[in-house]
Tab-separated table of C-alpha atoms and ligand atoms in Angstrom:
chain	number	residue	atom	x	y	z
E	16	UNK	CA	41.650	45.581	-0.254
E	17	UNK	CA	37.924	46.284	-0.433
E	18	UNK	CA	35.805	44.674	2.354
E	19	UNK	CA	37.138	43.702	5.737
E	20	UNK	CA	34.817	41.087	7.232
E	21	UNK	CA	35.150	37.317	6.711
E	22	UNK	CA	37.196	37.164	3.514
E	23	UNK	CA	38.854	40.509	4.250
E	24	UNK	CA	40.206	39.007	7.457
E	25	UNK	CA	41.322	35.782	5.771
E	26	UNK	CA	43.044	37.614	2.914
E	27	UNK	CA	44.706	40.068	5.323
E	28	UNK	CA	46.199	37.121	7.161
E	29	UNK	CA	47.559	35.894	3.824
E	30	UNK	CA	49.082	39.247	2.804
E	31	UNK	CA	50.670	39.607	6.273
E	32	UNK	CA	52.198	36.147	6.090
E	33	UNK	CA	53.088	35.431	2.491
E	34	UNK	CA	56.540	37.058	2.352
E	35	UNK	CA	57.519	35.645	5.721
E	36	UNK	CA	56.906	32.078	4.578
E	37	UNK	CA	57.752	32.112	0.880
E	38	UNK	CA	60.787	33.591	-0.822
E	39	UNK	CA	59.155	35.704	-3.544
E	40	UNK	CA	60.496	38.182	-6.050
E	41	UNK	CA	57.983	40.835	-4.941
E	42	UNK	CA	56.878	41.946	-1.487
E	43	UNK	CA	53.280	42.519	-0.469
E	44	UNK	CA	52.822	45.888	1.245
E	45	UNK	CA	49.411	46.337	2.862
E	46	UNK	CA	48.804	49.903	1.714
E	47	UNK	CA	45.123	50.590	2.351
E	48	UNK	CA	41.793	48.952	3.118
E	49	UNK	CA	38.306	50.152	2.187
E	50	UNK	CA	34.962	49.700	3.955
E	51	UNK	CA	31.786	51.757	3.853
E	52	UNK	CA	31.798	52.735	7.526
E	53	UNK	CA	34.600	55.172	8.479
E	54	UNK	CA	34.822	54.128	12.116
E	55	UNK	CA	34.700	50.412	11.506
E	56	UNK	CA	37.170	50.487	8.624
E	57	UNK	CA	39.617	52.438	10.810
E	58	UNK	CA	39.316	49.725	13.471
E	59	UNK	CA	39.730	47.015	10.836
E	60	UNK	CA	42.849	48.665	9.396
E	61	UNK	CA	44.460	48.713	12.847
E	62	UNK	CA	43.419	45.174	13.673
E	63	UNK	CA	44.340	43.587	10.345
E	64	UNK	CA	47.576	45.471	9.698
E	65	UNK	CA	46.735	47.940	6.910
E	66	UNK	CA	48.656	51.211	6.737
E	67	UNK	CA	45.710	53.401	5.696
E	68	UNK	CA	41.940	53.206	5.249
E	69	UNK	CA	39.198	54.829	3.206
E	70	UNK	CA	35.427	54.562	2.760
E	71	UNK	CA	35.549	54.933	-1.042
E	72	UNK	CA	37.067	52.099	-3.090
E	73	UNK	CA	37.620	54.497	-6.012
E	74	UNK	CA	40.193	56.299	-3.859
E	75	UNK	CA	42.268	53.080	-3.855
E	76	UNK	CA	42.124	52.801	-7.629
E	77	UNK	CA	43.169	56.438	-8.077
E	78	UNK	CA	46.421	55.941	-6.150
E	79	UNK	CA	49.647	55.461	-8.099
E	80	UNK	CA	51.338	53.603	-5.233
E	81	UNK	CA	48.744	50.806	-5.254
E	82	UNK	CA	49.409	47.998	-7.754
E	83	UNK	CA	46.858	45.375	-6.746
E	84	UNK	CA	43.199	45.512	-5.679
E	85	UNK	CA	41.829	42.614	-3.623
E	86	UNK	CA	38.013	42.444	-3.884
E	87	UNK	CA	36.464	40.890	-0.740
E	88	UNK	CA	32.922	42.290	-1.019
E	89	UNK	CA	29.625	40.519	-1.784
E	90	UNK	CA	29.064	39.582	-5.438
E	91	UNK	CA	26.936	42.606	-6.333
E	92	UNK	CA	29.997	44.880	-6.360
E	93	UNK	CA	32.639	42.538	-7.858
E	94	UNK	CA	32.120	43.568	-11.495
E	95	UNK	CA	32.105	47.323	-10.923
E	96	UNK	CA	35.201	47.331	-8.700
E	97	UNK	CA	37.205	44.768	-10.690
E	98	UNK	CA	36.528	46.309	-14.100
E	99	UNK	CA	37.415	49.815	-12.858
E	100	UNK	CA	40.604	48.513	-11.236
E	101	UNK	CA	41.701	46.612	-14.367
E	102	UNK	CA	41.024	49.685	-16.523
E	103	UNK	CA	43.308	51.659	-14.201
E	104	UNK	CA	46.080	49.079	-14.689
E	105	UNK	CA	45.758	47.403	-11.264
E	106	UNK	CA	46.150	43.649	-10.841
E	107	UNK	CA	42.940	42.204	-9.363
E	108	UNK	CA	42.283	39.324	-7.000
E	109	UNK	CA	38.512	38.866	-6.769
E	110	UNK	CA	36.604	36.580	-4.431
E	111	UNK	CA	34.323	33.885	-5.813
E	112	UNK	CA	31.849	33.482	-7.344
E	113	UNK	CA	33.219	35.899	-9.929
E	114	UNK	CA	29.937	37.808	-10.246
E	115	UNK	CA	26.192	37.575	-9.709
E	116	UNK	CA	25.246	37.053	-13.368
E	117	UNK	CA	26.863	35.640	-16.492
E	118	UNK	CA	26.649	39.057	-18.168
E	119	UNK	CA	28.742	40.589	-15.369
E	120	UNK	CA	31.151	37.644	-15.395
E	121	UNK	CA	31.542	37.928	-19.163
E	122	UNK	CA	32.283	41.660	-18.870
E	123	UNK	CA	34.889	40.913	-16.198
E	124	UNK	CA	36.550	38.199	-18.304
E	125	UNK	CA	36.625	40.556	-21.293
E	126	UNK	CA	38.161	43.337	-19.164
E	127	UNK	CA	40.722	40.859	-17.790
E	128	UNK	CA	41.696	39.691	-21.289
E	129	UNK	CA	42.202	43.310	-22.410
E	130	UNK	CA	44.255	44.116	-19.297
E	131	UNK	CA	46.346	40.977	-19.725
E	132	UNK	CA	47.670	42.346	-23.000
E	133	UNK	CA	49.141	45.212	-20.965
E	134	UNK	CA	50.653	42.863	-18.376
E	135	UNK	CA	47.869	43.383	-15.827
E	136	UNK	CA	46.872	40.131	-14.137
E	137	UNK	CA	43.678	38.887	-12.522
E	138	UNK	CA	42.708	35.863	-10.460
E	139	UNK	CA	39.498	34.553	-8.856
E	140	UNK	CA	39.656	33.316	-5.258
E	141	UNK	CA	38.797	29.633	-5.447
E	142	UNK	CA	41.135	29.025	-2.520
E	143	UNK	CA	40.349	25.322	-1.934
E	144	UNK	CA	42.453	24.502	-5.015
E	145	UNK	CA	45.414	25.566	-2.932
E	146	UNK	CA	44.934	23.201	-0.035
E	147	UNK	CA	48.047	21.017	-0.488
E	148	UNK	CA	46.030	17.754	-0.378
E	149	UNK	CA	43.813	19.043	-3.195
E	150	UNK	CA	46.795	20.102	-5.303
E	151	UNK	CA	48.322	16.663	-4.655
E	152	UNK	CA	45.033	15.063	-5.750
E	153	UNK	CA	45.313	16.892	-9.065
E	154	UNK	CA	48.936	15.816	-9.448
E	155	UNK	CA	48.130	12.113	-8.867
E	156	UNK	CA	45.256	12.247	-11.357
E	157	UNK	CA	47.366	14.097	-13.970
E	158	UNK	CA	50.113	11.477	-13.529
E	159	UNK	CA	47.589	8.775	-14.399
E	160	UNK	CA	47.681	7.153	-10.951
E	161	UNK	CA	43.932	6.445	-10.869
E	162	UNK	CA	43.623	5.772	-14.597
E	163	UNK	CA	40.591	6.878	-16.554
E	164	UNK	CA	38.143	8.859	-14.442
E	165	UNK	CA	34.672	7.311	-14.173
E	166	UNK	CA	32.993	9.007	-11.205
E	167	UNK	CA	33.170	12.382	-9.487
E	168	UNK	CA	31.208	12.645	-6.236
E	169	UNK	CA	31.229	16.067	-4.595
E	170	UNK	CA	29.343	17.508	-1.635
E	171	UNK	CA	29.632	20.809	0.214
E	172	UNK	CA	27.476	20.659	3.333
E	173	UNK	CA	26.775	23.413	5.883
E	174	UNK	CA	23.983	23.971	8.415
E	175	UNK	CA	24.175	27.630	9.490
E	176	UNK	CA	20.627	28.615	8.412
E	177	UNK	CA	18.639	25.581	9.543
E	178	UNK	CA	17.018	27.780	12.239
E	179	UNK	CA	14.086	29.579	10.512
E	180	UNK	CA	14.722	32.558	12.822
E	181	UNK	CA	18.199	33.088	11.386
E	182	UNK	CA	17.999	36.573	9.806
E	183	UNK	CA	17.823	37.546	6.162
E	184	UNK	CA	21.519	38.343	5.654
E	185	UNK	CA	22.871	39.385	2.236
E	186	UNK	CA	23.760	35.790	1.354
E	187	UNK	CA	20.017	35.014	1.252
E	188	UNK	CA	19.194	37.807	-1.207
E	189	UNK	CA	19.542	37.213	-4.940
E	190	UNK	CA	20.273	40.838	-5.832
E	191	UNK	CA	23.265	40.836	-3.466
E	192	UNK	CA	24.535	37.245	-3.650
E	193	UNK	CA	23.433	36.060	-7.118
E	194	UNK	CA	22.353	32.675	-5.765
E	195	UNK	CA	22.350	30.770	-2.469
E	196	UNK	CA	24.153	27.555	-1.580
E	197	UNK	CA	24.694	27.057	-5.317
E	198	UNK	CA	26.970	30.040	-5.966
E	199	UNK	CA	28.418	30.284	-2.477
E	200	UNK	CA	29.585	26.727	-1.853
E	201	UNK	CA	28.480	24.834	-4.986
E	202	UNK	CA	30.838	27.063	-6.992
E	203	UNK	CA	33.756	25.797	-4.887
E	204	UNK	CA	33.110	22.110	-5.634
E	205	UNK	CA	32.531	22.887	-9.316
E	206	UNK	CA	35.903	24.608	-9.522
E	207	UNK	CA	37.680	22.055	-7.335
E	208	UNK	CA	36.474	18.995	-9.267
E	209	UNK	CA	37.225	20.575	-12.644
E	210	UNK	CA	40.670	21.555	-11.351
E	211	UNK	CA	41.602	18.101	-10.058
E	212	UNK	CA	40.177	16.132	-12.997
E	213	UNK	CA	41.191	18.501	-15.789
E	214	UNK	CA	37.678	17.958	-17.178
E	215	UNK	CA	34.935	20.536	-17.523
E	216	UNK	CA	31.243	20.099	-16.801
E	217	UNK	CA	29.443	19.842	-20.142
E	218	UNK	CA	25.808	19.472	-19.044
E	219	UNK	CA	23.642	19.124	-15.948
E	220	UNK	CA	20.281	18.011	-14.592
E	221	UNK	CA	19.496	19.913	-11.420
E	222	UNK	CA	17.061	20.641	-8.667
E	223	UNK	CA	17.102	23.419	-6.111
E	224	UNK	CA	15.013	24.081	-2.992
E	225	UNK	CA	14.335	26.972	-0.654
E	226	UNK	CA	13.083	25.412	2.576
E	227	UNK	CA	12.548	28.621	4.577
E	228	UNK	CA	10.950	31.252	2.374
E	229	UNK	CA	10.555	34.149	4.851
E	230	UNK	CA	13.054	35.246	7.490
E	231	UNK	CA	13.323	38.033	10.054
E	232	UNK	CA	15.055	41.156	8.807
E	233	UNK	CA	18.474	41.515	10.430
E	234	UNK	CA	18.643	43.759	13.471
E	235	UNK	CA	22.278	44.681	13.055
E	236	UNK	CA	25.345	43.837	11.021
E	237	UNK	CA	27.254	40.910	12.370
E	238	UNK	CA	30.721	39.749	11.394
E	239	UNK	CA	30.749	36.900	8.951
E	240	UNK	CA	27.195	37.439	7.815
E	241	UNK	CA	26.988	41.204	7.458
E	242	UNK	CA	23.368	42.321	7.447
E	243	UNK	CA	21.550	44.321	4.821
E	244	UNK	CA	18.612	45.966	6.581
E	245	UNK	CA	20.010	47.358	9.822
E	246	UNK	CA	17.360	48.463	12.291
E	247	UNK	CA	14.361	47.226	10.288
E	248	UNK	CA	11.733	44.940	11.800
E	249	UNK	CA	9.459	42.316	10.250
E	250	UNK	CA	10.312	39.616	7.756
E	251	UNK	CA	11.492	39.477	4.178
E	252	UNK	CA	11.540	36.926	1.369
E	253	UNK	CA	14.478	34.576	0.871
E	254	UNK	CA	15.205	34.899	-2.861
E	255	UNK	CA	17.940	32.276	-3.272
E	256	UNK	CA	18.227	28.492	-3.048
E	257	UNK	CA	18.907	26.844	0.311
E	258	UNK	CA	20.146	23.691	-1.430
E	259	UNK	CA	21.185	22.730	-4.964
E	260	UNK	CA	21.746	19.195	-6.278
E	261	UNK	CA	22.780	18.164	-9.767
E	262	UNK	CA	23.969	15.342	-11.973
E	263	UNK	CA	26.600	16.203	-14.536
E	264	UNK	CA	28.595	14.891	-17.469
E	265	UNK	CA	32.204	16.012	-17.733
E	266	UNK	CA	33.759	16.561	-21.138
E	267	UNK	CA	36.391	13.838	-20.590
E	268	UNK	CA	33.759	11.113	-20.109
E	269	UNK	CA	33.287	11.085	-16.319
E	270	UNK	CA	29.825	11.273	-14.746
E	271	UNK	CA	29.304	13.260	-11.563
E	272	UNK	CA	26.997	14.179	-8.701
E	273	UNK	CA	27.087	17.465	-6.788
E	274	UNK	CA	25.249	18.566	-3.644
E	275	UNK	CA	25.504	22.002	-2.021
E	276	UNK	CA	23.333	22.787	0.980
E	277	UNK	CA	23.087	25.011	4.036
E	278	UNK	CA	20.604	22.603	5.652
E	279	UNK	CA	22.792	19.552	6.372
E	280	UNK	CA	22.207	19.596	10.118
E	281	UNK	CA	25.454	18.910	11.963
E	282	UNK	CA	27.691	19.557	8.949
E	283	UNK	CA	29.682	22.764	9.385
E	284	UNK	CA	32.022	23.012	6.415
E	285	UNK	CA	31.712	19.512	4.971
E	286	UNK	CA	33.459	19.747	1.625
E	287	UNK	CA	34.158	16.198	0.422
E	288	UNK	CA	35.215	14.995	-3.023
E	289	UNK	CA	35.747	11.401	-4.151
E	290	UNK	CA	37.049	10.511	-7.596
E	291	UNK	CA	36.953	6.914	-8.842
E	292	UNK	CA	39.142	5.916	-11.785
E	293	UNK	CA	39.848	2.700	-13.671
E	294	UNK	CA	43.007	2.108	-11.583
E	295	UNK	CA	42.212	3.712	-8.261
E	296	UNK	CA	40.449	6.405	-6.252
E	297	UNK	CA	41.297	9.608	-4.400
E	298	UNK	CA	39.260	11.178	-1.604
E	299	UNK	CA	39.521	14.608	0.036
E	300	UNK	CA	37.524	15.742	3.064
E	301	UNK	CA	38.090	19.362	4.148
E	302	UNK	CA	37.417	18.564	7.807
E	303	UNK	CA	40.589	16.429	7.576
E	304	UNK	CA	42.324	18.822	5.211
E	305	UNK	CA	45.895	17.640	5.830
E	306	UNK	CA	45.067	14.160	4.530
E	307	UNK	CA	44.454	12.588	1.145
E	308	UNK	CA	43.067	9.089	0.772
E	309	UNK	CA	44.504	7.146	-2.155
E	310	UNK	CA	43.480	3.686	-3.342
E	311	UNK	CA	45.878	2.139	-5.839
E	312	UNK	CA	44.125	-0.733	-7.627
E	313	UNK	CA	47.362	-1.736	-9.396
E	314	UNK	CA	48.895	-3.016	-6.163
E	315	UNK	CA	48.805	-6.777	-5.414
E	316	UNK	CA	45.315	-7.655	-4.187
E	317	UNK	CA	46.662	-8.770	-0.793
E	318	UNK	CA	48.035	-5.252	-0.193
E	319	UNK	CA	45.158	-3.200	-1.508
E	320	UNK	CA	43.354	-0.684	0.650
E	321	UNK	CA	42.927	3.062	1.039
E	322	UNK	CA	46.181	4.728	2.103
E	323	UNK	CA	45.971	7.860	4.251
E	324	UNK	CA	48.644	10.240	2.993
E	325	UNK	CA	49.549	12.923	5.516
E	326	UNK	CA	50.222	15.820	3.153
E	327	UNK	CA	52.898	17.577	5.197
E	328	UNK	CA	56.145	16.473	3.511
E	329	UNK	CA	58.437	19.168	2.059
E	330	UNK	CA	57.897	17.741	-1.433
E	331	UNK	CA	54.121	18.046	-1.116
E	332	UNK	CA	52.631	21.144	-2.806
E	333	UNK	CA	53.299	24.401	-0.859
E	334	UNK	CA	54.610	22.557	2.207
E	335	UNK	CA	58.294	23.380	1.863
E	336	UNK	CA	57.591	26.858	3.272
E	337	UNK	CA	55.876	25.617	6.423
E	338	UNK	CA	56.697	23.267	9.269
E	339	UNK	CA	58.465	19.915	9.725
E	340	UNK	CA	56.515	16.837	8.507
E	341	UNK	CA	53.426	16.093	10.586
E	342	UNK	CA	53.021	19.675	11.805
E	343	UNK	CA	49.682	20.307	10.161
E	344	UNK	CA	48.288	23.461	8.543
E	345	UNK	CA	44.796	25.021	8.498
E	346	UNK	CA	42.110	26.854	6.533
E	347	UNK	CA	43.960	30.178	6.363
E	348	UNK	CA	46.991	28.643	4.685
E	349	UNK	CA	45.035	28.174	1.449
E	350	UNK	CA	44.743	31.979	1.216
E	351	UNK	CA	48.478	32.423	1.798
E	352	UNK	CA	49.121	29.943	-1.037
E	353	UNK	CA	46.711	31.904	-3.212
E	354	UNK	CA	48.567	35.153	-2.455
E	355	UNK	CA	51.895	33.420	-3.139
E	356	UNK	CA	50.802	32.141	-6.553
E	357	UNK	CA	49.295	35.473	-7.551
E	358	UNK	CA	52.415	37.424	-6.560
E	359	UNK	CA	54.624	34.964	-8.454
E	360	UNK	CA	52.423	35.199	-11.550
E	361	UNK	CA	52.680	38.990	-11.436
E	362	UNK	CA	56.448	38.821	-10.965
E	363	UNK	CA	57.216	36.177	-13.584
E	364	UNK	CA	54.394	36.520	-16.110
E	365	UNK	CA	53.318	32.920	-15.446
E	366	UNK	CA	49.729	31.961	-16.237
E	367	UNK	CA	47.213	32.766	-13.529
E	368	UNK	CA	44.693	30.125	-12.518
E	369	UNK	CA	41.835	30.353	-11.941
E	370	UNK	CA	41.695	33.272	-14.373
E	371	UNK	CA	38.570	35.357	-14.807
E	372	UNK	CA	37.871	33.253	-17.933
E	373	UNK	CA	38.039	30.090	-15.772
E	374	UNK	CA	35.712	31.718	-13.243
E	375	UNK	CA	33.317	32.746	-16.038
E	376	UNK	CA	33.135	29.068	-17.006
E	377	UNK	CA	32.130	28.205	-13.398
E	378	UNK	CA	29.476	30.929	-13.670
E	379	UNK	CA	28.156	29.278	-16.846
E	380	UNK	CA	27.814	25.992	-14.932
E	381	UNK	CA	25.866	27.816	-12.188
E	382	UNK	CA	23.637	29.259	-14.899
E	383	UNK	CA	23.030	25.821	-16.449
E	384	UNK	CA	22.081	24.466	-13.000
E	385	UNK	CA	19.571	27.275	-12.454
E	386	UNK	CA	18.086	26.822	-15.949
E	387	UNK	CA	17.736	23.077	-15.450
E	388	UNK	CA	16.127	23.454	-12.012
E	389	UNK	CA	13.658	26.004	-13.403
E	390	UNK	CA	12.635	23.539	-16.122
E	391	UNK	CA	11.888	20.523	-13.905
E	392	UNK	CA	15.476	19.183	-14.009
E	393	UNK	CA	15.626	19.222	-17.813
E	394	UNK	CA	19.100	18.413	-19.173
E	395	UNK	CA	20.954	21.703	-19.764
E	396	UNK	CA	24.181	22.096	-21.682
E	397	UNK	CA	26.861	24.376	-20.246
E	398	UNK	CA	27.625	27.139	-22.717
E	399	UNK	CA	31.281	26.846	-23.783
E	400	UNK	CA	33.518	29.781	-22.854
E	401	UNK	CA	34.280	31.885	-25.945
E	402	UNK	CA	37.765	31.176	-27.274
E	403	UNK	CA	38.758	34.818	-27.479
E	404	UNK	CA	38.074	35.162	-23.727
E	405	UNK	CA	39.808	31.892	-22.824
E	406	UNK	CA	42.894	32.957	-24.765
C	518	NAD	N1	36.889	31.703	-0.709
C	518	NAD	C1	36.057	31.381	0.282
C	518	NAD	O1	36.176	30.327	0.887
C	518	NAD	C2	34.962	32.338	0.654
C	518	NAD	C3	34.330	32.248	1.897
C	518	NAD	C4	33.365	33.189	2.219
C	518	NAD	C5	33.018	34.174	1.321
C	518	NAD	N2	33.632	34.223	0.102
C	518	NAD	C6	33.285	35.283	-0.884
C	518	NAD	O2	33.889	36.504	-0.445
C	518	NAD	C7	33.048	37.600	-0.762
C	518	NAD	C8	32.750	38.365	0.518
C	518	NAD	O3	32.130	37.475	1.450
C	518	NAD	P1	32.362	37.599	3.024
C	518	NAD	O4	31.989	36.297	3.613
C	518	NAD	O5	33.697	38.158	3.298
C	518	NAD	O6	31.240	38.671	3.350
C	518	NAD	P2	31.102	39.580	4.653
C	518	NAD	O7	29.694	39.969	4.727
C	518	NAD	O8	31.746	38.889	5.799
C	518	NAD	O9	32.017	40.850	4.279
C	518	NAD	C9	31.708	41.697	3.185
C	518	NAD	C10	32.486	42.988	3.363
C	518	NAD	O10	32.274	43.810	2.200
C	518	NAD	C11	31.990	45.135	2.658
C	518	NAD	N3	31.283	45.802	1.575
C	518	NAD	C12	30.111	45.464	1.002
C	518	NAD	N4	29.825	46.301	-0.006
C	518	NAD	C13	30.862	47.186	-0.085
C	518	NAD	C14	31.156	48.295	-0.921
C	518	NAD	N5	30.330	48.662	-1.902
C	518	NAD	N6	32.319	48.980	-0.711
C	518	NAD	C15	33.157	48.613	0.280
C	518	NAD	N7	32.939	47.566	1.100
C	518	NAD	C16	31.797	46.874	0.915
C	518	NAD	C17	31.210	44.913	3.929
C	518	NAD	O11	31.147	46.055	4.719
C	518	NAD	C18	32.046	43.803	4.567
C	518	NAD	O12	33.210	44.335	5.165
C	518	NAD	C19	31.815	37.026	-1.452
C	518	NAD	O13	32.007	37.070	-2.837
C	518	NAD	C20	31.806	35.577	-0.977
C	518	NAD	O14	31.165	34.694	-1.882
C	518	NAD	C21	34.605	33.343	-0.235
């Protein structure tokens, strides 16, 4: 694993747990973790359960006893690490968004397609797909239970930078993060809605805003929001969006609205998706992640109403490995499910989703949103993913 802060911790939890919960044909062994600071990476290795540590990610790729590289760094290093790892024959799990630019994402998808021919697999970490209620939502839609999809309504709302004194962490710098709320949390609802509907975003009309344009330079690195300018004083420019909103058309005929913001005061991790079809609706709200709301318009009118499905039955997606019905799961379980599916794909040769080609397509949507916003919300088509990469 490369990177040991927020996602490094979440993924470590998954690798520690996955073989204890699921009966898999391969076992995860937590061989080594990489971070740039020798002292801190040694502490992280001990805390998170890694056997060894290093401050150079290339040392991981050079080792014959390491089969898989898990990339948990900011977006500016995803392409370099992932492409080098794939070239060395290592399977790669890479955090989202796949890269900071479409050129990098395209290079990664091309490298993944070449590696695939040699049996080397790659996956992008859109973990919310693997919340059981979200997977169930996809299943109900695929089974035709809400009929033809008309509306997709998706928001991802946070509020952690509403204070103008919050420092200029890497997530607020375009050269490190690629974009702001758009790529960080907007990418999740793009992937999630395309996953559950089976439809892809074909075009968008967007607007973005940066409310606070200058922020204090960070005094020191801090956990989830590792700093970039340790020890510096003064302020620096915010070079990403604070909020991104867009209308979209999906290629199966649905119309959609998306909102991603870090300025929704009071909303901490408010990911909510509602899909309305000709025969019903489904609603998911991450802050109630064990539940799925389902409205079945084919029922007799006297019995109609939104049903709250508690997604904890053994025949619900992923739940057979966990607890008795009603004993709910949490955020970290989505990463364990991600690790489970990736290990199984490696073991059995099953298709990996989301592949790097799928994640490139999300990147192309992000690009269309940025182009539209730059041109006064002009309608922008999403460039189709090249067939040779998709295959
Ligand atoms: N799936 C999710 O829900 C989710 C949530 C948060 C972040 N992310 C994604 O995960 C990635 C990492 O975000 P985070 O929140 O964990 O960030 P973070 O700032 O908490 O951690 C980043 C880690 O990468 C390390 N790092 C940076 N550059 C490095 C390099 N060149 N070599 C080795 N280590 C390096 C840092 O020291 C730190 O340990 C980003 O792509 C982000 O978009 C995904």
